[in-house]
mmCIF file of C-alpha atoms and ligand atoms in Angstrom:
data_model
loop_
_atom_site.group_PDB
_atom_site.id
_atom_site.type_symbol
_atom_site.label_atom_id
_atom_site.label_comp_id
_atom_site.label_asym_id
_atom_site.label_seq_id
_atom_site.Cartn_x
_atom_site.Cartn_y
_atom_site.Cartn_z
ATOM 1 C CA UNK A 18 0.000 0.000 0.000
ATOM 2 C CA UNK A 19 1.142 3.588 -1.236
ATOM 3 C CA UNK A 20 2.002 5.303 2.367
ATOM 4 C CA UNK A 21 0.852 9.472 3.226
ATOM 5 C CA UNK A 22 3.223 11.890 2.118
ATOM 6 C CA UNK A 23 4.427 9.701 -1.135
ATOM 7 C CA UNK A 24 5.209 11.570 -4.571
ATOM 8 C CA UNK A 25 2.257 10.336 -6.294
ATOM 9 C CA UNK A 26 3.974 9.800 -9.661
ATOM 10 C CA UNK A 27 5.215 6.600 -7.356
ATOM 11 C CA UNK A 28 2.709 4.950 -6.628
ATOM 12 C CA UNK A 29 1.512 1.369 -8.132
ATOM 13 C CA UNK A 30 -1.817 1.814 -10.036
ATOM 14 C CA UNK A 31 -4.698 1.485 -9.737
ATOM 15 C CA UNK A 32 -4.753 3.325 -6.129
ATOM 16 C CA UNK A 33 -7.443 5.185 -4.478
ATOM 17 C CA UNK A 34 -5.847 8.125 -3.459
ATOM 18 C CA UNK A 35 -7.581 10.224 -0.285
ATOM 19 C CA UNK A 36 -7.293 13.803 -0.187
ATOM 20 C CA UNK A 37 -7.086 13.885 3.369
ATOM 21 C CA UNK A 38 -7.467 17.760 3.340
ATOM 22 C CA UNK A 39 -10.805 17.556 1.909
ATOM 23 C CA UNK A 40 -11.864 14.633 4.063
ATOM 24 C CA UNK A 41 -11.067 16.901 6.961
ATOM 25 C CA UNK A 42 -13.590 19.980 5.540
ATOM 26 C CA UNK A 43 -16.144 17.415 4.769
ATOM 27 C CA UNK A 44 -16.427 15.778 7.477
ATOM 28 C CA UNK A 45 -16.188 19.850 9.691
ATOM 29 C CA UNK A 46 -18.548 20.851 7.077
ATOM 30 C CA UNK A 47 -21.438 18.476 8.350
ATOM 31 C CA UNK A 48 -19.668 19.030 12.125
ATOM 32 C CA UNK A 49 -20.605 22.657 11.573
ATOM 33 C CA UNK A 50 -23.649 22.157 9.846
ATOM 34 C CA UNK A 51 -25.257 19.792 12.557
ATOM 35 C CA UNK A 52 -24.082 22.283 15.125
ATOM 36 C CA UNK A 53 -26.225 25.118 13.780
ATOM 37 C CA UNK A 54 -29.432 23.016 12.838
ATOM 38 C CA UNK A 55 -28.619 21.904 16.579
ATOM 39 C CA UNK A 56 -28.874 18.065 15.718
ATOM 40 C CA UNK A 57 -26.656 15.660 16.877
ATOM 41 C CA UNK A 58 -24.199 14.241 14.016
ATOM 42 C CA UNK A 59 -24.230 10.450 13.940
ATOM 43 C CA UNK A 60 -21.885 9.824 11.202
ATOM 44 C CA UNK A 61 -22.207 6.360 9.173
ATOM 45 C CA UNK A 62 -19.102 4.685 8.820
ATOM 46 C CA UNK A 63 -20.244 1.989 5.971
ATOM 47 C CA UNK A 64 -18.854 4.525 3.283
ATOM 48 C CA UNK A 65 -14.939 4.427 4.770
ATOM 49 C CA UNK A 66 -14.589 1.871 7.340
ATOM 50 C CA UNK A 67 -11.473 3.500 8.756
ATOM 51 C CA UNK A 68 -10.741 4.376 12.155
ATOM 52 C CA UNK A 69 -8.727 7.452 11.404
ATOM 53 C CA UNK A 70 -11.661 9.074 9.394
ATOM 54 C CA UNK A 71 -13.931 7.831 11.932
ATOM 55 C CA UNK A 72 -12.108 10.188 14.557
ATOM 56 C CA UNK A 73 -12.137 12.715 11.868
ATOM 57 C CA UNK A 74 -15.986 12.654 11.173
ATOM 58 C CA UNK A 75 -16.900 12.073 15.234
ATOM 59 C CA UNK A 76 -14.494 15.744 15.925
ATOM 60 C CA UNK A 77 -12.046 13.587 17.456
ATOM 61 C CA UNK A 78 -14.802 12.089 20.107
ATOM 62 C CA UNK A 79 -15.338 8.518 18.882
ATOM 63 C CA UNK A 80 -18.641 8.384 20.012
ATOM 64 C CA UNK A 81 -22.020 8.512 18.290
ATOM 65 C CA UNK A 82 -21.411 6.933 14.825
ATOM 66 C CA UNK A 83 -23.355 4.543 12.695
ATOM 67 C CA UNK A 84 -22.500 1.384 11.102
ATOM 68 C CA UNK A 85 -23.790 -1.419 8.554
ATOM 69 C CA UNK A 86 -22.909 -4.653 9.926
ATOM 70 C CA UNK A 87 -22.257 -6.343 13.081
ATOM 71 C CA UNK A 88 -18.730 -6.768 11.457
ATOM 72 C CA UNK A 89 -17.731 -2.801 10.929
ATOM 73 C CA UNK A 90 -19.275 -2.469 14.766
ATOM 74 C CA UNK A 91 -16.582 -5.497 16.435
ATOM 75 C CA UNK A 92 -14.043 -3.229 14.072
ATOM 76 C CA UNK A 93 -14.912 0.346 15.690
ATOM 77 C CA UNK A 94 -15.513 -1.266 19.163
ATOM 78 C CA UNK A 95 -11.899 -2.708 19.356
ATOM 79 C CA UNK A 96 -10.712 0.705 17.903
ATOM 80 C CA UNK A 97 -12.062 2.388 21.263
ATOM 81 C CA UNK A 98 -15.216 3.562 19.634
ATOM 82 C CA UNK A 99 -18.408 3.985 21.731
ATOM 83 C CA UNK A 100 -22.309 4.560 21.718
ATOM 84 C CA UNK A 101 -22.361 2.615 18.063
ATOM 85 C CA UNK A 102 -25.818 2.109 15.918
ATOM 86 C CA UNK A 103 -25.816 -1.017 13.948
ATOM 87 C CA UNK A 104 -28.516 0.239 10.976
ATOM 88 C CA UNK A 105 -28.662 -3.725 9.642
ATOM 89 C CA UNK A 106 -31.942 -5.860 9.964
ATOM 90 C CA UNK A 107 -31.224 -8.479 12.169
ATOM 91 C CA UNK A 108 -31.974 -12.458 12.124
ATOM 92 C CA UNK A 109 -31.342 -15.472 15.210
ATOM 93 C CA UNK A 110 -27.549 -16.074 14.136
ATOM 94 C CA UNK A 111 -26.488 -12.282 15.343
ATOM 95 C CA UNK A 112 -27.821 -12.131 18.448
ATOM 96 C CA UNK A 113 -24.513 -13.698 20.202
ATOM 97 C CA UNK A 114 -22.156 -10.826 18.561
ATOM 98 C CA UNK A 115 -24.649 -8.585 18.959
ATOM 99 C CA UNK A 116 -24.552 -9.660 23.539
ATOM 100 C CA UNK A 117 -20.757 -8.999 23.435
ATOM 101 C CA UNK A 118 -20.914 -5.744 22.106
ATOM 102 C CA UNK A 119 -23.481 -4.771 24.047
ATOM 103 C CA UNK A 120 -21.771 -5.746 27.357
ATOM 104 C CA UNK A 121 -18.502 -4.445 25.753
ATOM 105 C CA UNK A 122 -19.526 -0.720 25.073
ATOM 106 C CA UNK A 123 -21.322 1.791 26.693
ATOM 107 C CA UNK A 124 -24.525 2.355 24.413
ATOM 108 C CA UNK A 125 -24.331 -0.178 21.624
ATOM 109 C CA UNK A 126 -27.940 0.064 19.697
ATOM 110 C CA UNK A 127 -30.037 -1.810 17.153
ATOM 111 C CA UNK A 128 -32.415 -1.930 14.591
ATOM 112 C CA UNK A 129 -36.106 -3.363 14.196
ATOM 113 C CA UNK A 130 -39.070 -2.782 11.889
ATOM 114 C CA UNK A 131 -40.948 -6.608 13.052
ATOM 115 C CA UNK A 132 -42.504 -8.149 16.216
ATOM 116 C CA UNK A 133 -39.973 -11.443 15.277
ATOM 117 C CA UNK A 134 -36.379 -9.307 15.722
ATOM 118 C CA UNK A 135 -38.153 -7.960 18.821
ATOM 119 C CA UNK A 136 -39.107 -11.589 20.004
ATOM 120 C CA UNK A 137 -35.407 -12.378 19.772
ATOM 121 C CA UNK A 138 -34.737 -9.903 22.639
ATOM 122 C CA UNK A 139 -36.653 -11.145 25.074
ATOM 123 C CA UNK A 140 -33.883 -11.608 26.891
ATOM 124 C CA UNK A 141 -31.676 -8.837 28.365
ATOM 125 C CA UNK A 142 -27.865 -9.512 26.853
ATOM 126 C CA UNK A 143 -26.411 -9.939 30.809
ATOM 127 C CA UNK A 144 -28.217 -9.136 34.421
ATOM 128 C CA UNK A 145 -27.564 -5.175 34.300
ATOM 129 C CA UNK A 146 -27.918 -4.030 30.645
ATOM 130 C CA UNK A 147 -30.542 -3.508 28.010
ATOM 131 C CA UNK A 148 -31.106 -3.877 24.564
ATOM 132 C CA UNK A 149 -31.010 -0.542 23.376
ATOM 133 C CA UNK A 150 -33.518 -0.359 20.089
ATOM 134 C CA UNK A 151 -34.545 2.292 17.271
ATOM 135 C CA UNK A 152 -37.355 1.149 15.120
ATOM 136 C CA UNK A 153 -36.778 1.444 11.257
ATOM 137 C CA UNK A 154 -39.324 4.067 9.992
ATOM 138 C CA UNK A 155 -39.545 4.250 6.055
ATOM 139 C CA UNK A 156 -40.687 7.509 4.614
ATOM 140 C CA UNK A 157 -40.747 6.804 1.257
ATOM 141 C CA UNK A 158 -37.273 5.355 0.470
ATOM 142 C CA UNK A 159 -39.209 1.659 0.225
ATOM 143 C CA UNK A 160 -36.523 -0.368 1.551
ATOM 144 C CA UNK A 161 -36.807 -1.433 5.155
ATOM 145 C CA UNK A 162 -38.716 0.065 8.025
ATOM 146 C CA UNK A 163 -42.807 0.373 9.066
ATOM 147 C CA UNK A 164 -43.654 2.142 6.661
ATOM 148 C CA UNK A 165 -44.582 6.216 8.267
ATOM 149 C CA UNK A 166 -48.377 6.396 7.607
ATOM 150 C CA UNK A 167 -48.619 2.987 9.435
ATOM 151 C CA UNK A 168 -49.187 4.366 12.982
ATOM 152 C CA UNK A 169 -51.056 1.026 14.107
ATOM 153 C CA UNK A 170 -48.169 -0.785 13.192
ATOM 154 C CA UNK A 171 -45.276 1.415 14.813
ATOM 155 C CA UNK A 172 -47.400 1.732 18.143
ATOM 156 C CA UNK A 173 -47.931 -2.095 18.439
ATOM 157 C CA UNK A 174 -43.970 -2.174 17.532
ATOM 158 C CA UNK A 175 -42.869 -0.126 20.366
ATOM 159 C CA UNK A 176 -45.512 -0.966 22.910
ATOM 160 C CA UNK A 177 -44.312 -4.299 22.556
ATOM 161 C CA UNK A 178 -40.878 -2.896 23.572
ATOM 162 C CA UNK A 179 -42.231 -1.211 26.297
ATOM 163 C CA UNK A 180 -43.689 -4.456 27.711
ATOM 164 C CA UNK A 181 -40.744 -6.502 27.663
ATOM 165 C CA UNK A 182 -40.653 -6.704 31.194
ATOM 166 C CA UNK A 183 -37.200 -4.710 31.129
ATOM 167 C CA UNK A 184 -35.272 -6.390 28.723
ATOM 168 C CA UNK A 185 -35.160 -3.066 26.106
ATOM 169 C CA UNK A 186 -35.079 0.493 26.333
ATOM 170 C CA UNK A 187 -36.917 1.930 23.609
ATOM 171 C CA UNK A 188 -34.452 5.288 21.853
ATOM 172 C CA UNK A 189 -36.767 6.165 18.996
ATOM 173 C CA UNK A 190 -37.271 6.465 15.541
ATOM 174 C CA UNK A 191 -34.828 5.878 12.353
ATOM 175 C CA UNK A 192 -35.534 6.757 8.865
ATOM 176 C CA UNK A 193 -32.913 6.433 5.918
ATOM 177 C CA UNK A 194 -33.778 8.546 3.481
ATOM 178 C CA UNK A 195 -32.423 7.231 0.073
ATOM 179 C CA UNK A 196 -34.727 8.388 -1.876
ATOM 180 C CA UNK A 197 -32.891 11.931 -1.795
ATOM 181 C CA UNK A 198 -30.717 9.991 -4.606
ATOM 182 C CA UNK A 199 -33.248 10.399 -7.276
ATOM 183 C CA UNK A 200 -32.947 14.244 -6.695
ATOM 184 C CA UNK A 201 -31.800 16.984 -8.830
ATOM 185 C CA UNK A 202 -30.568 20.128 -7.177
ATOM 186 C CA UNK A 203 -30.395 21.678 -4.280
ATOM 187 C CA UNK A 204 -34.532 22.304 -4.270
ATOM 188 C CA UNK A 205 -35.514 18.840 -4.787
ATOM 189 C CA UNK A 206 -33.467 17.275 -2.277
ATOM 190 C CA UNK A 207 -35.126 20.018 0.075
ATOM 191 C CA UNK A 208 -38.278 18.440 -0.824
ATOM 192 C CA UNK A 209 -37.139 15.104 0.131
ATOM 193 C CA UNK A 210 -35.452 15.922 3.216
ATOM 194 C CA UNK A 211 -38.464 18.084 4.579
ATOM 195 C CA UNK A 212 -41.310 15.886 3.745
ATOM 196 C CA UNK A 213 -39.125 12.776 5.384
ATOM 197 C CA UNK A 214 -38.907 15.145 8.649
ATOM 198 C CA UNK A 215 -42.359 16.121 8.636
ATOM 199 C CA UNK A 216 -43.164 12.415 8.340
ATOM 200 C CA UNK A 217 -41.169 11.013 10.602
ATOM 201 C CA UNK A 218 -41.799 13.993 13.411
ATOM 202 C CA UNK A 219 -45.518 13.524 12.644
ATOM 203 C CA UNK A 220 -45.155 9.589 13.474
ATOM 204 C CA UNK A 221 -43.195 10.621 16.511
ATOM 205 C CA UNK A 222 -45.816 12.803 17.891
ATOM 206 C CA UNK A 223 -48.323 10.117 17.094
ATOM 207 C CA UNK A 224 -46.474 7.766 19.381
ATOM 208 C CA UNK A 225 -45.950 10.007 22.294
ATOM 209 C CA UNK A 226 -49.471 10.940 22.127
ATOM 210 C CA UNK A 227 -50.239 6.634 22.242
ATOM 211 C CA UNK A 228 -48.079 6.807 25.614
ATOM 212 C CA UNK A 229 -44.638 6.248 24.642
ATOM 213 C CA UNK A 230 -41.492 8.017 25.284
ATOM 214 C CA UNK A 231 -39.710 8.479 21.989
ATOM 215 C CA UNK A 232 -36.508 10.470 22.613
ATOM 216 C CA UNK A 233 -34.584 10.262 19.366
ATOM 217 C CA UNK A 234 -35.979 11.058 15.813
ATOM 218 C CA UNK A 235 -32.817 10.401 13.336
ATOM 219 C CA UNK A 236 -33.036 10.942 9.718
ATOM 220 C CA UNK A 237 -30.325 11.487 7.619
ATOM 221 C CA UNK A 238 -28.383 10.858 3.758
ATOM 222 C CA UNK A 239 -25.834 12.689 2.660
ATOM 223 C CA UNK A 240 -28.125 14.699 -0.142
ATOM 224 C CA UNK A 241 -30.513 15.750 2.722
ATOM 225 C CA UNK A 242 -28.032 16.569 5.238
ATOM 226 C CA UNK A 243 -25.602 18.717 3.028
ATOM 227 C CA UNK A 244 -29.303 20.802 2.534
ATOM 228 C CA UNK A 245 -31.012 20.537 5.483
ATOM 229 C CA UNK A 246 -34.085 22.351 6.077
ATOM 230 C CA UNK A 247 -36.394 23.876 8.482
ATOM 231 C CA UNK A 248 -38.134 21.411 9.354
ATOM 232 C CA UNK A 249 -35.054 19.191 10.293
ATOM 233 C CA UNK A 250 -33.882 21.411 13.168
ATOM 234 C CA UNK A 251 -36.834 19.602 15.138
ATOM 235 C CA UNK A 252 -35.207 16.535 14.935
ATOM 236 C CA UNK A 253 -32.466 14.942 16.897
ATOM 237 C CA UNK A 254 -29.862 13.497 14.775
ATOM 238 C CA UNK A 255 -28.658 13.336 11.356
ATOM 239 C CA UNK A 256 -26.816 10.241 9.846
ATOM 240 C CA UNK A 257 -25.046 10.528 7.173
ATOM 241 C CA UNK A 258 -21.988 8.897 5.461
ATOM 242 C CA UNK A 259 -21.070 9.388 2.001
ATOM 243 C CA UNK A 260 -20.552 13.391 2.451
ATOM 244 C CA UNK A 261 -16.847 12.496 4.183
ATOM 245 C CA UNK A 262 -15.598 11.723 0.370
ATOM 246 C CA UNK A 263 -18.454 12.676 -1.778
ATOM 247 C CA UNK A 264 -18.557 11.050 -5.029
ATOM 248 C CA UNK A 265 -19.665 12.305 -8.678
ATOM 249 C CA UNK A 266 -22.837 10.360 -8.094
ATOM 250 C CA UNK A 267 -23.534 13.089 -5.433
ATOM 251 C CA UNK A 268 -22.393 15.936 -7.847
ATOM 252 C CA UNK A 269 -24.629 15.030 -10.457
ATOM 253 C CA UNK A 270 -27.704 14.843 -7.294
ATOM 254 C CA UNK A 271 -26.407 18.219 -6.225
ATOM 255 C CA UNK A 272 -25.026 17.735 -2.516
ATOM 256 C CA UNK A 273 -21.385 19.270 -3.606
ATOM 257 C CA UNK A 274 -19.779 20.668 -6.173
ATOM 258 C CA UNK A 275 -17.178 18.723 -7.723
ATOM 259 C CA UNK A 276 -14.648 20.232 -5.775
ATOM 260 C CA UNK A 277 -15.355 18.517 -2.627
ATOM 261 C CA UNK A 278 -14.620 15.113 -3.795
ATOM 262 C CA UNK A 279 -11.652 14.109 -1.663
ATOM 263 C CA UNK A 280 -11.361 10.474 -3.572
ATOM 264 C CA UNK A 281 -9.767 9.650 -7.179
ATOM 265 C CA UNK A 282 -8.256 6.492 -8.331
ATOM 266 C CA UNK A 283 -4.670 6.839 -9.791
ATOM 267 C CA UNK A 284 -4.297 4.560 -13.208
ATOM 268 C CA UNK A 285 -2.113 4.525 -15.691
ATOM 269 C CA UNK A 286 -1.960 4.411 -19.812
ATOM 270 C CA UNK A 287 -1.376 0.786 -20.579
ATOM 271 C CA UNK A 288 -2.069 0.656 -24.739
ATOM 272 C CA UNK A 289 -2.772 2.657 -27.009
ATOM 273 C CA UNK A 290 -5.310 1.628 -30.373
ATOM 274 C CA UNK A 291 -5.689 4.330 -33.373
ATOM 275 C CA UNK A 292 -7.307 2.058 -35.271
ATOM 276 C CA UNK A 293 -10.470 2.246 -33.093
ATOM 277 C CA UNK A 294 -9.711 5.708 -31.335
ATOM 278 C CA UNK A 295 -8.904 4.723 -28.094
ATOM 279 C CA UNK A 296 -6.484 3.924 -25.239
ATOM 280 C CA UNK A 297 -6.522 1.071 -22.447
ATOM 281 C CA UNK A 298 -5.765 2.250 -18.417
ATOM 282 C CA UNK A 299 -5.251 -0.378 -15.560
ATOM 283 C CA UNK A 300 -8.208 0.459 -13.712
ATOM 284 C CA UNK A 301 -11.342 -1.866 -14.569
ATOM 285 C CA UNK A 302 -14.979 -2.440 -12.679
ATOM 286 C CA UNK A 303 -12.478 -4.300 -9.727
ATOM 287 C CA UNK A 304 -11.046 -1.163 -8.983
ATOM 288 C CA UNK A 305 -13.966 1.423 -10.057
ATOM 289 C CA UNK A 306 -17.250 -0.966 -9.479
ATOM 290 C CA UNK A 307 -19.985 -1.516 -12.071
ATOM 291 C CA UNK A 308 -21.823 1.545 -10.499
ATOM 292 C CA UNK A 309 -22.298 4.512 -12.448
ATOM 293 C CA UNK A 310 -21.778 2.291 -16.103
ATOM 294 C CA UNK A 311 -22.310 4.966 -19.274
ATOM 295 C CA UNK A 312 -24.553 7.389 -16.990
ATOM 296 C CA UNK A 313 -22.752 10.612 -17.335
ATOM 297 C CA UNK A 314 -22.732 12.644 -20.509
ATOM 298 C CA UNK A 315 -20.573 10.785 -23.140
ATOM 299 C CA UNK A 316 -21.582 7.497 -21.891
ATOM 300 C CA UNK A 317 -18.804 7.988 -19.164
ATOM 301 C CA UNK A 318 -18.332 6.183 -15.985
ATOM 302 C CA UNK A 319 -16.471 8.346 -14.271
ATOM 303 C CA UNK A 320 -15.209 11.703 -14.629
ATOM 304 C CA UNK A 321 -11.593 11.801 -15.913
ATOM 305 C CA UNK A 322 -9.460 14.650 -13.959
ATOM 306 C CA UNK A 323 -7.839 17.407 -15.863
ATOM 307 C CA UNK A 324 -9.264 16.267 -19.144
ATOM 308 C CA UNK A 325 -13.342 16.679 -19.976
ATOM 309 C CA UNK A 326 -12.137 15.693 -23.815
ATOM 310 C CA UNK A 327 -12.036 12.224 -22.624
ATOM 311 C CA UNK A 328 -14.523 9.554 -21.721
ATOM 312 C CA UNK A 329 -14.486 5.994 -19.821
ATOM 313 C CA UNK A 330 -16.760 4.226 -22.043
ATOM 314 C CA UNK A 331 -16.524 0.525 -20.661
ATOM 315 C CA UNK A 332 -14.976 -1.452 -18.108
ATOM 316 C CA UNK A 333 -13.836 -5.005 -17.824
ATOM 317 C CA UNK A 334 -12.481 -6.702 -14.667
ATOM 318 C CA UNK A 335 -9.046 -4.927 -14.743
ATOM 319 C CA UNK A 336 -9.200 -2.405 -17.850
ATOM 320 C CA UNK A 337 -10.829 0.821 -18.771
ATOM 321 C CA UNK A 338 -11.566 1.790 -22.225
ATOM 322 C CA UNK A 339 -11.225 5.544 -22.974
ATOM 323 C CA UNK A 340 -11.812 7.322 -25.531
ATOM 324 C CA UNK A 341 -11.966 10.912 -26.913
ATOM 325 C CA UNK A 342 -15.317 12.719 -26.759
ATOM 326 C CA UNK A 343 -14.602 14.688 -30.106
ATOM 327 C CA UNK A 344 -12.907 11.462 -31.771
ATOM 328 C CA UNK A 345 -9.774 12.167 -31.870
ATOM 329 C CA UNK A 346 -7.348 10.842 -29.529
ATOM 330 C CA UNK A 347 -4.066 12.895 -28.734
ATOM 331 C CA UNK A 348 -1.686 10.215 -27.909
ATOM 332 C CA UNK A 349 1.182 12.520 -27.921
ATOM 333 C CA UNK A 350 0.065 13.654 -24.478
ATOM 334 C CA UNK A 351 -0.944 10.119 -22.867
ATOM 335 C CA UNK A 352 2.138 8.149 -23.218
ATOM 336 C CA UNK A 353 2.406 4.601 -22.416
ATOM 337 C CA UNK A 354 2.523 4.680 -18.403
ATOM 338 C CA UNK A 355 1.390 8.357 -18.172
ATOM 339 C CA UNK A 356 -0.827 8.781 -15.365
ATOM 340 C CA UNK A 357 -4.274 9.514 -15.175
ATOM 341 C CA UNK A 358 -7.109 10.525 -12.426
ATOM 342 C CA UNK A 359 -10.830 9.083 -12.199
ATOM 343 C CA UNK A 360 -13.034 10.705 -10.079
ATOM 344 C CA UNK A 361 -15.174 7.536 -9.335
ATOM 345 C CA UNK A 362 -19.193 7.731 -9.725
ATOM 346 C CA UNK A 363 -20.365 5.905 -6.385
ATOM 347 C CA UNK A 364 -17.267 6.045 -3.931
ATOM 348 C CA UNK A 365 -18.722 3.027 -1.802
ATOM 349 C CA UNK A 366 -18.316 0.513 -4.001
ATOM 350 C CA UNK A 367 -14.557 1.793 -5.362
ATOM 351 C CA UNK A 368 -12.377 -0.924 -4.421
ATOM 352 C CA UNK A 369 -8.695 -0.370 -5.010
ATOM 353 C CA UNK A 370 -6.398 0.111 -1.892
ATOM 354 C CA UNK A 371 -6.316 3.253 -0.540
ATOM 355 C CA UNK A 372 -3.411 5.972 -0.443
ATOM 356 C CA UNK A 373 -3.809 8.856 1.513
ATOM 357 C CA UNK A 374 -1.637 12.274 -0.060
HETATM 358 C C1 PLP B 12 -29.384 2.787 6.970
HETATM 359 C C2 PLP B 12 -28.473 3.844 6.413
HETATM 360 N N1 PLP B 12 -28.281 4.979 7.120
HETATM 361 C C3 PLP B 12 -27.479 5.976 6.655
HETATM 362 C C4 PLP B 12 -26.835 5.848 5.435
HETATM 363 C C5 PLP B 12 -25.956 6.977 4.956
HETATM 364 O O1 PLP B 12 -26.466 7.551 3.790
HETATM 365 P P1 PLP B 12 -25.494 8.226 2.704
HETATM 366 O O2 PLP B 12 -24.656 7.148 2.137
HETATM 367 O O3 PLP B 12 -26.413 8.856 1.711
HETATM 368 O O4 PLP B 12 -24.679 9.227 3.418
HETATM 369 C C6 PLP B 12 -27.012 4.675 4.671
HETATM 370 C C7 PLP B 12 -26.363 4.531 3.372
HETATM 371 O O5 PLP B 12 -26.642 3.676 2.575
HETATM 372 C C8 PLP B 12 -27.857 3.648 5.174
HETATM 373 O O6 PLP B 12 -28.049 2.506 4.505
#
């Protein structure tokens, strides 16, 4: 792995390269942000998985983060993180992991949206702690969670959690809202982010008024919470994750200009082919995922740094194909090992190992 500090022109392609600079304004950015709105920040980790950018997007606290499997929440407990969300769905086979961390940390919480996962924690996970629960609210994203509108549903949910003769502690309400990434600008994400407060604040109040105590209302993607809005300052806590690198999937939504991206992979110029206008580079989908495939303007995948004239047309496992958007190449300029930066299109799924510069 390509160490911090290391003349880029050295390093062994393809590489993600971090701009560690920029991770450090994201991730005070939505510090700041949270601040004003006066919501607490619980930053998702599923986007970086890396203690050092964990401390980064927590302002050096280590507390009050969110993660996406039982796996990445063993990884951030042994790395001294506390108070950790685990946003997955749960089945039978977790519950063991999911005892140990809750006797290992402080706050350790989970995630239901059925009467079964709340069966499974009947019992308390040792004699003097609780399972500490959020219930899953979906407000329009239509992946997990009781669905907002269902009141009937989410009151027999959390009554049930109030009756289990001491073996949970009910926190509140959760809503991912994903469907912010179907958004175009600045206005529609506003629309999203503001009708999924409204909806999940509504459902709150609609609990509390059925008797039970709902302390936390959490709603948060990166679209939404880059452009918060009124409405959001009445709720508690924001989660988002993607923001700390941005990506040119959230450029093209309208979170952040294409400035803020603090990821590119590093690939090189590997052949070179006239004949059909185009050149080869040692980054394929293994190192820049299948996401984002033709969807920018010139059937690109990605957006090439430095150089809008050219275009990453197709992928296979290991290669790129570029070409030139006006058709004609300028090999001159790209020699055979000459270096080239792709701003990847959805940073999650950008696999190559990591350099930070
Ligand atoms: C449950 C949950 N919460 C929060 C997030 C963070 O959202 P984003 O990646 O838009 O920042 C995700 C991302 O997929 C998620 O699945």
């Amino acid at each position: 792995m390509a160490k911090a500090g290391m003349d880029v022109t050295e390093v062994t392609t393809p590489c993600l390269l971090l701009d560690i600079d920029k991770v450090k304004e994201n991730a005070n950015s939505m510090i700041e942000r949270c601040r004003k709105l006066g919501v607490k920040l619980r930053p998702h980790m599923k986007t970086h998985k890396c203690l050092e950018i964990g401390e980064f997007s927590t302002g050096g606290t280590k507390a009050c983060i969110a993660v996406a499997t039982l796996t990445e929440a063993e990884f951030f407990a042994r790395g001294g993180f506390d108070d950790i969300l685990c946003t997955a769905l749960f089945t039978a086979d977790k519950i063991n992991r999911m005892k140990t961390l809750s006797e290992k940390l402080k706050l350790f919480h989970v995630m239901v949206d059925s009467s079964y996962a709340i069966s499974l924690l009947k019992t308390p996970p040792s004699t003097d702690t609780r399972w500490s629960v959020y219930l899953k609210v979906d407000c329009g994203n239509n992946r997990g969670g009781v669905r907002w509108d269902d009141t009937a549903e989410a009151l027999s949910l959390a009554k049930a959690m109030l009756d289990s003769s001491c073996s949970i502690s009910f926190q509140g309400l959760y809503c991912h809202d994903g469907n912010s990434y179907a958004c175009r600008g600045a206005s529609e994400i506003k629309t999203v982010g503001g009708t999924s407060a409204e909806r999940l604040l509504l459902l709150a109040d609609k609990l509390r008024s059925g008797g039970v105590c709902v302390p936390t209302v959490g709603l948060g993607s990166t679209p939404t919470s880059s452009h918060p809005t009124e409405s959001m300052q009445k709720l508690t806590e924001l989660h988002p994750g993607n923001y700390i690198f941005y990506d040119v999937a959230q450029s093209v939504i309208g979170s952040c200009n294409i400035d803020a991206i603090a990821v590119k992979v590093a690939t090189r110029v590997i052949g070179h082919y006239p004949h059909r206008n185009q050149l080869l580079v040692d980054a394929g989908f293994a190192a820049m995922s299948h996401d984002g495939r033709g969807v920018l303007p010139n059937h690109s995948t990605c957006v090439v740094q430095d150089h809008p004239e050219l275009s990453l047309v197709n992928m296979n496992q290991e290669v790129g194909f570029i070409e030139a958007v006006n058709g004609t190449m300028n090999y001159t300029d790209l020699p055979l090992g000459s270096l080239l930066f792709l701003l990847p299109y959805h940073v999650s799924h950008v696999s190559c190992k990591p350099c930070i510069m």
